[in-house]
Coordinates of C-alpha atoms and ligand atoms in Angstrom, one line a residue:
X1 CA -10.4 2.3 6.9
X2 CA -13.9 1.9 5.7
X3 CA -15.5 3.8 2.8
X4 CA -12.2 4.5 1.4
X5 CA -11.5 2.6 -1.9
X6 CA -8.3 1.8 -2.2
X7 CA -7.6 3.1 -5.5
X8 CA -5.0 1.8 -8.6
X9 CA -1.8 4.7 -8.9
X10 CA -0.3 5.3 -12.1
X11 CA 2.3 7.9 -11.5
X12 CA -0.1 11.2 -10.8
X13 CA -3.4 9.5 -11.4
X14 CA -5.5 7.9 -9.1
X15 CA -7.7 5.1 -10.1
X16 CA -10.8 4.1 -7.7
X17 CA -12.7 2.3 -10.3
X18 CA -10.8 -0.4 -12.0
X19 CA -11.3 -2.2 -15.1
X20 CA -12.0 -5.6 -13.4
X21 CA -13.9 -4.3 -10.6
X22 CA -14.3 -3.9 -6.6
X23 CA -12.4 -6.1 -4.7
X24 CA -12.7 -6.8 -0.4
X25 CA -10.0 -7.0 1.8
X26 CA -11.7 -8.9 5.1
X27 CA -10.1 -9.1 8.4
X28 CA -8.8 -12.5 9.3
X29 CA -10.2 -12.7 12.7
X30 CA -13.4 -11.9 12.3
X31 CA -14.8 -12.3 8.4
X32 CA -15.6 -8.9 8.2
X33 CA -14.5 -6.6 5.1
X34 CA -12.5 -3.8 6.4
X35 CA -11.3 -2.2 2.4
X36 CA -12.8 -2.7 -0.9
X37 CA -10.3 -1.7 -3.4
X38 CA -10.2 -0.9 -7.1
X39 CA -9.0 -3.9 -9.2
X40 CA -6.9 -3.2 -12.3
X41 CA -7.2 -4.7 -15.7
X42 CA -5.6 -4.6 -19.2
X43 CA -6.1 -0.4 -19.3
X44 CA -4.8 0.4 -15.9
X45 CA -1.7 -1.8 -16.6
X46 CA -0.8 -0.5 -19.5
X47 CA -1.2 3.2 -17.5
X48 CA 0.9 2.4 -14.8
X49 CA 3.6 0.6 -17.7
X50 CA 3.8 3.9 -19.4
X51 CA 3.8 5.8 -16.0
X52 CA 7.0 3.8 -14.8
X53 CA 8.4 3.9 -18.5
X54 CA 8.3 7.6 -18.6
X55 CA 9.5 8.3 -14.8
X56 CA 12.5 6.1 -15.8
X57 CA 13.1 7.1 -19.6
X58 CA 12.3 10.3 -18.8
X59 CA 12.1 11.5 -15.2
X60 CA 14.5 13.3 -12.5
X61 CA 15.5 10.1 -10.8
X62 CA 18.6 9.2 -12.8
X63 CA 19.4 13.0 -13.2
X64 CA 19.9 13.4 -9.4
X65 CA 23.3 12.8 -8.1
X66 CA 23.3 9.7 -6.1
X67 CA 23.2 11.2 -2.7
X68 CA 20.2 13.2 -3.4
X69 CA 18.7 9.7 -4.0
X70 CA 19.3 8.5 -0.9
X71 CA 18.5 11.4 1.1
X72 CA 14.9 10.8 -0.4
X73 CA 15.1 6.8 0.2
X74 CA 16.4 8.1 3.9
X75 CA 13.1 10.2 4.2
X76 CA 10.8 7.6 2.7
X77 CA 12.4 5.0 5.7
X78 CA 11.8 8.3 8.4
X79 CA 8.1 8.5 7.0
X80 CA 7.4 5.0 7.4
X81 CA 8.8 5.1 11.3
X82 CA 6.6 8.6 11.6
X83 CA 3.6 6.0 10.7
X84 CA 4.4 3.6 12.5
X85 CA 1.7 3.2 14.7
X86 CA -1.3 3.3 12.1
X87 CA 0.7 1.3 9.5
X88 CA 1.2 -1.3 11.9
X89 CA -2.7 -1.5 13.0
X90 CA -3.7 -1.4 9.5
X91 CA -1.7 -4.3 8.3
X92 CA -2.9 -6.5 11.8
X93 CA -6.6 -6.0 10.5
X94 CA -5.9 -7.0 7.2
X95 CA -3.0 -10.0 7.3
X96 CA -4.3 -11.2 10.9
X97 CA -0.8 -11.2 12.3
X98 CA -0.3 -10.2 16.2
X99 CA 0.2 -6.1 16.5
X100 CA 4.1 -6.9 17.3
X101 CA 4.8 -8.9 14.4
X102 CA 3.3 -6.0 12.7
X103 CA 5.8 -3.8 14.6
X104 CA 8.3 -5.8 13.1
X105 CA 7.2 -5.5 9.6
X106 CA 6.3 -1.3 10.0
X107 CA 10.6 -1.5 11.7
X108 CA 11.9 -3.6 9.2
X109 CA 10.4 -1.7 6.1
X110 CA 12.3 1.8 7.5
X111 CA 15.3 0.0 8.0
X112 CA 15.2 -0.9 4.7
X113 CA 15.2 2.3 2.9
X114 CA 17.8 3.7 5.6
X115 CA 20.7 0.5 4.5
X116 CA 20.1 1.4 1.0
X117 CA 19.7 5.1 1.1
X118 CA 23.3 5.4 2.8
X119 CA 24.4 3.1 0.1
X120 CA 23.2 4.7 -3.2
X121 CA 26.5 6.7 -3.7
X122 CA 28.6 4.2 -2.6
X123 CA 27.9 1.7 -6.0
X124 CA 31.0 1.5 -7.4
X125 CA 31.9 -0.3 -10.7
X126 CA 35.3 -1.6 -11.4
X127 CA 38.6 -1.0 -13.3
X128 CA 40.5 -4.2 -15.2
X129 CA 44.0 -4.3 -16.2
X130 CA 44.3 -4.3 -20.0
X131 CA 48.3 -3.3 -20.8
X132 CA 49.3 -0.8 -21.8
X133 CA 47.5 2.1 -23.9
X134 CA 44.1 0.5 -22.5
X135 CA 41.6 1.3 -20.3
X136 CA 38.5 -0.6 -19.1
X137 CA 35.7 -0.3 -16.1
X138 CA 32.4 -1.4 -15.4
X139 CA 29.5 0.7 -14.9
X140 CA 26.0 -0.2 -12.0
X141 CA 23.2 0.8 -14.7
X142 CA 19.4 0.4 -13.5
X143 CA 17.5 -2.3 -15.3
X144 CA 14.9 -0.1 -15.8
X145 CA 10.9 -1.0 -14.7
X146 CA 11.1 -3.3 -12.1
X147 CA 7.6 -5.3 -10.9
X148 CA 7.0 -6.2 -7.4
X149 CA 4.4 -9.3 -7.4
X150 CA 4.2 -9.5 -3.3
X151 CA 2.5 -12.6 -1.3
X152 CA -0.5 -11.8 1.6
X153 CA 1.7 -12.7 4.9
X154 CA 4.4 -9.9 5.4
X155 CA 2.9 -7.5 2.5
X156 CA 4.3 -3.7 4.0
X157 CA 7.6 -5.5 5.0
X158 CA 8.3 -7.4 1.4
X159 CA 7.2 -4.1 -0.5
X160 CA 10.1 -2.4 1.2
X161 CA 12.6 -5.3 0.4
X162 CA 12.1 -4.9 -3.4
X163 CA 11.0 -1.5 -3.8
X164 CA 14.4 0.1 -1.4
X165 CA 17.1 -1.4 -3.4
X166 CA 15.2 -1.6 -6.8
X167 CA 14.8 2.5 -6.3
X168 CA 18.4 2.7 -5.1
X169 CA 19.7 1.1 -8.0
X170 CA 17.8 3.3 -10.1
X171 CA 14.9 1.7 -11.3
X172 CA 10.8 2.8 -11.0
X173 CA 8.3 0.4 -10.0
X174 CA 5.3 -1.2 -10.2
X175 CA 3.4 -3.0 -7.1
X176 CA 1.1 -5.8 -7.2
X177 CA 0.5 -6.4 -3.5
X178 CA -1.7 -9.8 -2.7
X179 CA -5.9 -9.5 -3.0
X180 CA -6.3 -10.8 0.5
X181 CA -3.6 -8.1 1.8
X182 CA -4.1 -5.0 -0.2
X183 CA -3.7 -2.2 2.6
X184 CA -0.7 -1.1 3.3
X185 CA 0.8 -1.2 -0.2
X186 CA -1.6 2.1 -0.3
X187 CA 0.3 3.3 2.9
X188 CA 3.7 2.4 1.3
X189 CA 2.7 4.5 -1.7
X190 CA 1.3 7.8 0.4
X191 CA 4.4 7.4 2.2
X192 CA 6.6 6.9 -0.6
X193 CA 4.5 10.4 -1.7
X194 CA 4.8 12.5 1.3
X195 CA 8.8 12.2 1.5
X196 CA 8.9 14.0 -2.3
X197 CA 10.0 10.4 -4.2
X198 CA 9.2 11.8 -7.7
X199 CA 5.9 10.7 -9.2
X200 CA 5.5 7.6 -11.8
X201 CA 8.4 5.7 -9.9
X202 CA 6.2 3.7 -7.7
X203 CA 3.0 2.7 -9.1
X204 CA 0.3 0.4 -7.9
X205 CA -2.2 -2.3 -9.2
X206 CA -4.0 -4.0 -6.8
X207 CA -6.3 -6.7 -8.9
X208 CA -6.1 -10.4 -9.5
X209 CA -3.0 -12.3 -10.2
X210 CA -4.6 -14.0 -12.6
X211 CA -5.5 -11.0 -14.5
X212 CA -3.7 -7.7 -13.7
X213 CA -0.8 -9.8 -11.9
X214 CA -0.6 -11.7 -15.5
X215 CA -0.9 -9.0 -17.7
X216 CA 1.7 -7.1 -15.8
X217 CA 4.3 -9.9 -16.0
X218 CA 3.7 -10.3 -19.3
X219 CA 3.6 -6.6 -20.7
X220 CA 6.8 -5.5 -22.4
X221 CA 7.2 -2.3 -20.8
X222 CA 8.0 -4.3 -18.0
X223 CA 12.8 -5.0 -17.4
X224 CA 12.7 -7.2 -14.3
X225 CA 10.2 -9.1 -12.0
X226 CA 10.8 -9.8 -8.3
X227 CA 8.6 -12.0 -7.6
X228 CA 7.5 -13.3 -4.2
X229 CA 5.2 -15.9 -3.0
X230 CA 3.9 -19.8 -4.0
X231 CA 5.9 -22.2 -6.4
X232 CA 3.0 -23.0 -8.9
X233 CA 2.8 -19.4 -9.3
X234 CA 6.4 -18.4 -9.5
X235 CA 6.4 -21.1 -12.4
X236 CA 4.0 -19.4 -14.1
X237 CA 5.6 -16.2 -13.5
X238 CA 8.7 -17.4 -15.0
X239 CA 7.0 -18.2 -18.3
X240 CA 5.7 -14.9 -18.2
X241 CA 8.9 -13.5 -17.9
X242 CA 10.6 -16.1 -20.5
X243 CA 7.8 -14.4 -22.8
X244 CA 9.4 -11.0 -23.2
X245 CA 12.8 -12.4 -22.1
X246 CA 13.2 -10.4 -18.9
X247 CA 15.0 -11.4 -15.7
X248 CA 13.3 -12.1 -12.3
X249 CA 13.9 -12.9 -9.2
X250 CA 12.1 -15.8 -7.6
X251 CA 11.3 -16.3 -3.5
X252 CA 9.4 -18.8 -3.2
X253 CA 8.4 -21.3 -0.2
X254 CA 10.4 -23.3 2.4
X255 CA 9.8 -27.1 4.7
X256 CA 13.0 -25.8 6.6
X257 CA 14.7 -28.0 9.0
X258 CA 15.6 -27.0 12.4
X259 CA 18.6 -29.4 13.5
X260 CA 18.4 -29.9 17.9
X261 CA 21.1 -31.8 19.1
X262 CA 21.2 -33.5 22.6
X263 CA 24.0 -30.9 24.3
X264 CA 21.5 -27.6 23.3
X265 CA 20.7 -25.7 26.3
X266 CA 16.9 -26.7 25.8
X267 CA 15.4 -23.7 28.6
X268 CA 16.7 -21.0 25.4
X269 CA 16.4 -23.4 22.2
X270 CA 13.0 -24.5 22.8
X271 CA 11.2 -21.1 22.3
X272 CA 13.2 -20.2 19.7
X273 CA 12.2 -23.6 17.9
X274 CA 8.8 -23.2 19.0
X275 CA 9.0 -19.3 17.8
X276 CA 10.1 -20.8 14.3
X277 CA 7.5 -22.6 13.3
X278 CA 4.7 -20.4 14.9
X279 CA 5.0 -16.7 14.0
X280 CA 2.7 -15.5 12.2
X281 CA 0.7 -18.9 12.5
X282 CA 3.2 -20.9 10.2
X283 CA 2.6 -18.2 7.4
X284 CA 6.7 -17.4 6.9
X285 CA 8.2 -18.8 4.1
X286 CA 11.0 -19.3 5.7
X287 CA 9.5 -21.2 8.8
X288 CA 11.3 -23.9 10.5
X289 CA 8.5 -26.4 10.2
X290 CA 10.7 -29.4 10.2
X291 CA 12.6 -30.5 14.0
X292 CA 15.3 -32.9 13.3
X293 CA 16.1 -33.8 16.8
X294 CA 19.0 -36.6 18.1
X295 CA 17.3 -39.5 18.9
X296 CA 18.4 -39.6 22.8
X297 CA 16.3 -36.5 23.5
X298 CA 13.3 -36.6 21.2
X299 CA 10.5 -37.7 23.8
X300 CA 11.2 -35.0 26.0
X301 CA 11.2 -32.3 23.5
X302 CA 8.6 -33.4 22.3
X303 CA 6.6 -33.5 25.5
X304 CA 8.4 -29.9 26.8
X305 CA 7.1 -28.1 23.5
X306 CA 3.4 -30.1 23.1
X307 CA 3.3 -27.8 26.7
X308 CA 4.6 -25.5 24.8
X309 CA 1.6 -25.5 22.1
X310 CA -0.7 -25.7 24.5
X311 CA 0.0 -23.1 26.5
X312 CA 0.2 -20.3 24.1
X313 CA -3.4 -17.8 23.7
X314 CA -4.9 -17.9 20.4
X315 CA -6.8 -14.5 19.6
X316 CA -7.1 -11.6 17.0
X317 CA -4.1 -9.9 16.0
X318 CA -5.1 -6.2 18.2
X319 CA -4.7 -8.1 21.1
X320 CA -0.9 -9.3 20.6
X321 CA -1.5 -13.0 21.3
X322 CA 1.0 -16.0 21.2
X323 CA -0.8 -16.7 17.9
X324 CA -3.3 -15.0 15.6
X325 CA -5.5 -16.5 13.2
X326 CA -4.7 -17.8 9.3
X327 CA -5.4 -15.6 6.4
X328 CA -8.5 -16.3 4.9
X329 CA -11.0 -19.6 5.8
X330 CA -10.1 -21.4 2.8
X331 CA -6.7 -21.6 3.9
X332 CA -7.7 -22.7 7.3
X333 CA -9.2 -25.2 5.7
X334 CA -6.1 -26.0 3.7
X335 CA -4.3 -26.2 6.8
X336 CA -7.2 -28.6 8.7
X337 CA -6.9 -31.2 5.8
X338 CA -3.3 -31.3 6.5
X339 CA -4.0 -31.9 9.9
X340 CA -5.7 -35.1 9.3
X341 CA -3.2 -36.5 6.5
X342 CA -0.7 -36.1 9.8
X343 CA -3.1 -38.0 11.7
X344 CA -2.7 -40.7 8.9
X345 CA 1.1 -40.6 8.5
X346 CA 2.0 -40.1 12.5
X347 CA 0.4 -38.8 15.3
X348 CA -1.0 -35.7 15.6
X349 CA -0.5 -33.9 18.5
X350 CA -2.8 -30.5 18.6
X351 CA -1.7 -27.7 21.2
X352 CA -4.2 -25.1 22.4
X353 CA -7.4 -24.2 22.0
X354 CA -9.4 -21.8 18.8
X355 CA -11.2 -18.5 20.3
X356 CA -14.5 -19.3 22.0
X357 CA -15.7 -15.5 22.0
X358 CA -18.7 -15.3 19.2
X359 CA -17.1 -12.7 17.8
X360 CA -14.5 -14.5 16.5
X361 CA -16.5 -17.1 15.5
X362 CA -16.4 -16.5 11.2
X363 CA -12.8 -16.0 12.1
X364 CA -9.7 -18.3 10.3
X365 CA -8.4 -19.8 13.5
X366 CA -6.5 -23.4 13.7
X367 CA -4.5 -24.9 16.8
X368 CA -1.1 -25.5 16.3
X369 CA 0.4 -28.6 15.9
X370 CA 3.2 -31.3 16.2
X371 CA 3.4 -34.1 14.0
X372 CA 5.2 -37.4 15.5
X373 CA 6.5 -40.7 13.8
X374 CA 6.0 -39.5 10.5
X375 CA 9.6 -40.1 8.2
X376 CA 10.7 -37.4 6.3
X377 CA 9.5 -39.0 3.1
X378 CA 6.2 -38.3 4.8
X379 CA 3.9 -35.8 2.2
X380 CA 3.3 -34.0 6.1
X381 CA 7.7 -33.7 6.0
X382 CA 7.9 -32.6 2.7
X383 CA 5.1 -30.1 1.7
X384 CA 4.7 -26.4 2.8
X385 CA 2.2 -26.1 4.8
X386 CA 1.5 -22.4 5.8
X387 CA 0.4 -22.9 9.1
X388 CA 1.5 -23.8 12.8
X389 CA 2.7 -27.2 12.4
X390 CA 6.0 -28.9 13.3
X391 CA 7.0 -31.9 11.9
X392 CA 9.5 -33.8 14.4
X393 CA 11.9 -36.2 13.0
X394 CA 14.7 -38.4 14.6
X395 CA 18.1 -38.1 13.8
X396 CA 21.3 -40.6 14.7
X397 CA 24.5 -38.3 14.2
X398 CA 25.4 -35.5 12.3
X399 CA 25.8 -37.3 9.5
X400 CA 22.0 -38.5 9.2
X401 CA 21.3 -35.2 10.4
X402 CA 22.6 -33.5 7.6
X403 CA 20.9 -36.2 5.2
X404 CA 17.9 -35.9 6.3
X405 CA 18.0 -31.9 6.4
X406 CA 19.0 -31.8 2.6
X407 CA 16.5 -34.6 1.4
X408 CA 13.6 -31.7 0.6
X409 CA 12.7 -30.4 -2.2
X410 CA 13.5 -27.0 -0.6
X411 CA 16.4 -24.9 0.6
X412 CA 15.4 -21.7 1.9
X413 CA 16.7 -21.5 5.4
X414 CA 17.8 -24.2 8.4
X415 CA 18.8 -24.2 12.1
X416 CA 21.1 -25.8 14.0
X417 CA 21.4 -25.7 17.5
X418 CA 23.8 -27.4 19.6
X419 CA 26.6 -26.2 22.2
X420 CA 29.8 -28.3 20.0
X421 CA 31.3 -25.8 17.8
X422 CA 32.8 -28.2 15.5
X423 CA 29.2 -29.9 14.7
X424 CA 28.2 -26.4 14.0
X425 CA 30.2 -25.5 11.4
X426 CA 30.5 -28.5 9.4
X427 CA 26.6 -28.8 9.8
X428 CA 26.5 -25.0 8.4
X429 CA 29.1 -26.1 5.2
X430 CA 27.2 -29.1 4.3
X431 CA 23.4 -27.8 4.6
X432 CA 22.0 -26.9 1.6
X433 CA 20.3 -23.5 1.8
X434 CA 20.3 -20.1 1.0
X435 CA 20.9 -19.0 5.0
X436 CA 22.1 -21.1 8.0
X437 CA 21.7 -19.9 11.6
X438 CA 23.1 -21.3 14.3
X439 CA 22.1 -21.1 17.8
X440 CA 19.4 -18.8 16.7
X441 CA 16.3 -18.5 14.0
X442 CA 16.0 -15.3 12.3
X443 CA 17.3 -12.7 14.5
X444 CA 14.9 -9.9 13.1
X445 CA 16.0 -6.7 11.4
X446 CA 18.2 -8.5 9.1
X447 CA 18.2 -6.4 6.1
X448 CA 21.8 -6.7 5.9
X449 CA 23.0 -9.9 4.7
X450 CA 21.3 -12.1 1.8
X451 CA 18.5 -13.6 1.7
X452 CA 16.8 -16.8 -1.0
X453 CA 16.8 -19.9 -1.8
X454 CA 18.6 -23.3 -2.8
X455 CA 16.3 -25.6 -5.1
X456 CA 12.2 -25.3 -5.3
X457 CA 13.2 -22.1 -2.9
X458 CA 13.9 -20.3 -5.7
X459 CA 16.9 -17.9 -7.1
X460 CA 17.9 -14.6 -6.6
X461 CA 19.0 -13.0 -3.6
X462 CA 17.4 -9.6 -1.6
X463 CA 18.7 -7.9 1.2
X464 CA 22.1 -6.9 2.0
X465 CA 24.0 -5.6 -1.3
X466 CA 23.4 -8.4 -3.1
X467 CA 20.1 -7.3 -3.8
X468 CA 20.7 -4.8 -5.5
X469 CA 22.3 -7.0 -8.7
X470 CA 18.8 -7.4 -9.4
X471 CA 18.1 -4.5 -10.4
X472 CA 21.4 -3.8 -12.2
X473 CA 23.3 -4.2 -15.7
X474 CA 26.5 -4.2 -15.9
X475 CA 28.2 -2.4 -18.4
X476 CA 31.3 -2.6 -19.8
X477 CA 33.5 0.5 -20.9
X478 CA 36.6 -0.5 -23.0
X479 CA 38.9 2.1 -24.7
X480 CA 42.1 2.3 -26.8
X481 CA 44.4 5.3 -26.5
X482 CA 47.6 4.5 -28.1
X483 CA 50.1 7.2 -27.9
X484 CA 49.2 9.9 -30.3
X485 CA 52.3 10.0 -32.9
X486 CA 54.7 13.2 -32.4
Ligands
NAP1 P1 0.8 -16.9 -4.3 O1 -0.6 -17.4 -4.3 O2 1.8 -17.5 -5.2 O3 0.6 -15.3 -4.7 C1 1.7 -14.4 -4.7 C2 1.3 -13.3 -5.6 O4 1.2 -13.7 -7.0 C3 0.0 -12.6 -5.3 O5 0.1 -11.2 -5.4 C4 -0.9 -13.2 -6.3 O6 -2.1 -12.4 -6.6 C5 0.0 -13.2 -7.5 N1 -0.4 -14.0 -8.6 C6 -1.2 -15.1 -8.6 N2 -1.3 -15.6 -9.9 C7 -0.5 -14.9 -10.7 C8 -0.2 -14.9 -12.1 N3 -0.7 -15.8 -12.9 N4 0.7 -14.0 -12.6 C9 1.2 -13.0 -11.8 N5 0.9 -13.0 -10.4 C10 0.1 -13.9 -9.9 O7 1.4 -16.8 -2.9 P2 0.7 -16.4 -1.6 O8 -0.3 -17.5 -1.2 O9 0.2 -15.0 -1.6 O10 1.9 -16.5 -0.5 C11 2.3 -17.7 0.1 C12 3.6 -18.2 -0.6 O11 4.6 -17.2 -0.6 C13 4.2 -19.3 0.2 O12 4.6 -20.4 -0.6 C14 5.4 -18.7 0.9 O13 6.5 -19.6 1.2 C15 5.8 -17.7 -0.2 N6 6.7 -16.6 0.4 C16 8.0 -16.6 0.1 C17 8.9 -15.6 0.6 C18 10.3 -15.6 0.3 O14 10.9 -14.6 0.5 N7 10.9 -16.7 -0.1 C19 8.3 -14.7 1.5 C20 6.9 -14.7 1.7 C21 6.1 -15.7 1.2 P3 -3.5 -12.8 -5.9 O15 -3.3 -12.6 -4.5 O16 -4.4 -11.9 -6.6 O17 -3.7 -14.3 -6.2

């Protein structure tokens, strides 16, 4: 990766030296820079605006009958798997996460361009009874120039779940991948390249989110944002967005409740719980950080998954441990201070142990954690944390349980695991949250049902079809044809 800049694409151009500068990219395990990359200002915004614009306005892509679209969506997802080797070990060196998580992400990208390149010619609108002498139907339009604002923890894989359906539907895009992750996005535009997508419909501006990220939400070239990472920023996103009056789509974060009741076969739950709350070190949004567990069985969980913690290796991402490191140091040290507000609310129990190797030594590593006897009005309960840390709770019923799941200011995701069929489905009625899994967490390539949040989790949906009303407008076709007279 070195000596390559990562340059700014506006349809055919290539931009290595931005109007705000050289940024770093540096490698979460060690503290090293592993890219520099060109970051974009007010100039190369408006370029890749007008790029996008004119690929949309003007371009091929809505010429093409719709199964010529997807045969090229198809071929971007066939790409991507052709890559999936180097993609994958680029993303581990710059987001930290362990090489199969990174498999996962690499996987889950293809998939995504395969479920909505089969679907492109299958968008139907449809036809509503008027009476006689009328006829009305609805027509799937693109919205037009849809940005992608993506967060640093699953950059390749979110790219994909925005750009797929947003091109299926139609649209061109604009990227503006994380500055701590801004790697792959490069990848995701070669390969976007190399499978024939015509030019100007996916453009890229790496550069700050306070400048190029702004600028881009707030430029009126702009029809739709999708939108992806923390709540303070979403907010400000949103009034971005209110500024020109444009749609978006908001996924933001998650404090999501895993509900273990006493009859769970605890030898399969436990990993899966543990596996919830310490992929990617705690850096999912929708993480299952908080354990609502019946009463009669809390010590011992407890005390099986602090083993559990303390067992697992710690290590850079290349290696495939049980856990890699954090993003960037300030976050670890984020995630430390909440680590000693748990100490103050409950106990904090800390699992195994940080790299000892020197090499690692500038690296962003933390130990994971479980947080006892803190109440769910706890700050530890109720704030995201990003990082490997499980809050466990106490629950008396499924009644409480179900109070205690919904009292969050989040809704993105919850769990419930027991073996009575009726407590799992009224659990799953009454939770209050975009996606309920039972008996399971997240069972990997899910591209095809939805995806977002209840509440602070935001709105919106992606994956599955739904996503793709995003990046729609509906139009309405409505005509009179009366008999002609004789
Ligand atoms: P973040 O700080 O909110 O940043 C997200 C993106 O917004 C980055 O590209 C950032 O650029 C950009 N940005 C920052 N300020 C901006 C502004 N004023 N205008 C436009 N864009 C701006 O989030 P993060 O720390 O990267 O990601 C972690 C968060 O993402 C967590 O809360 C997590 O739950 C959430 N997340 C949600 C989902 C979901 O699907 N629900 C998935 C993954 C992550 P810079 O990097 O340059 O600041």
């Amino acid at each position: 990766m070195a000596n390559e800049i990562i340059p700014i694409v506006c349809g055919e151009e290539t931009i290595t030296e931005g109007s705000d500068g050289v940024g770093q990219s540096l490698d979460p395990a060690t503290g090293k820079t592993i890219a520099e990359f060109a970051r974009g200002g007010e100039r190369e915004v408006d370029l890749a605006v007008k790029a996008a614009r004119t690929a949309f306005d003007e371009g091929p892509w809505r010429k093409m009958r719709p199964f010529e679209r997807g045969r090229i969506l198809m071929k971007i997802g066939e790409v991507i798997m052709s890559r999936r080797e180097e993609i994958a070990r680029k993303e581990v060196a710059d987001s930290g996460k362990p090489l199969r998580d990174a498999y996962w992400e690499v996987d889950c990208a293809a998939r995504f361009f395969e479920f909505y390149g089969g679907h492109v010619d299958k968008m139907h609108g449809s036809s509503i009874p008027l009476g006689p002498d009328w006829s009305d139907w609805t027509v799937k339009e693109p919205i037009g120039v849809s940005l992608h604002i993506i967060p640093w923890n699953y950059p390749f894989q979110l790219i994909a779940r925005g750009v797929a359906p947003a091109l299926a539907a139609g649209c061109a895009v604009i990227i503006k991948p994380a500055t701590d992750t801004p790697v792959t996005a490069w990848e995701f535009v070669k390969a976007c390249q190399e499978a024939g997508l015509p030019s100007g419909l996916v453009n890229l501006v790496n550069g700050r989110g306070s400048v190029a990220g702004d600028l881009l939400a707030r430029h009126r070239g702009v029809d739709q944002i999708t939108f992806t990472g923390s709540v303070p920023t979403g907010e400000r996103v949103m009034v971005a967005a209110a500024s020109h009056a444009i749609p978006c789509a908001m996924e933001l974060g998650g404090k999501s409740p895993q509900i273990l009741f006493a009859d769970a076969d605890m030898d399969k739950v436990l990993p899966v719980i543990a596996g919830g709350f310490l992929t990617h070190c705690g850096q999912v949004c929708n993480a299952g950080t908080r354990l609502l567990v019946e009463r009669s069985v809390h010590d011992e969980v407890v005390a099986r998954l602090h083993r559990h913690i303390s067992e697992i290796t710690i290590g850079p991402g290349i290696e495939d441990p049980g856990m890699g490191p954090l993003i960037n140091a300030g976050h670890r040290d984020e995630v430390e201070r909440y680590y000693e507000l748990a100490g103050k609310e409950g106990e904090l129990l800390l699992g195994a142990e940080t790299p000892s190797d020197a090499r690692y030594a500038e690296g962003a590593f933390v130990r994971p954690a479980l947080v006892v006897g803190a109440g769910n009005e706890s700050r530890i309960a109720r704030e995201e944390i990003f990082g490997p840390a499980l809050t466990v709770i106490p629950f008396d019923g499924p009644e409480d349980a179900v109070r205690i799941a919904n009292d969050s200011p989040f809704g993105l995701v919850a769990g419930v695991h027991t073996t009575n069929i009726n407590a799992a489905l009224s659990l799953g009625e009454r939770l209050r949250a975009g996606q309920i899994w039972i008996n399971s967490f997240a069972v990997g390539l899910d591209v095809e049902f939805p995806f977002g949040g209840y509440k602070l989790s935001g709105f919106g949906r992606e994956k599955g079809l739904e996503a793709l009303a995003s990046y729609q407008q509906l139009k309405n076709i409505c005509i009179h044809h009366p008999m002609p007279a004789a």
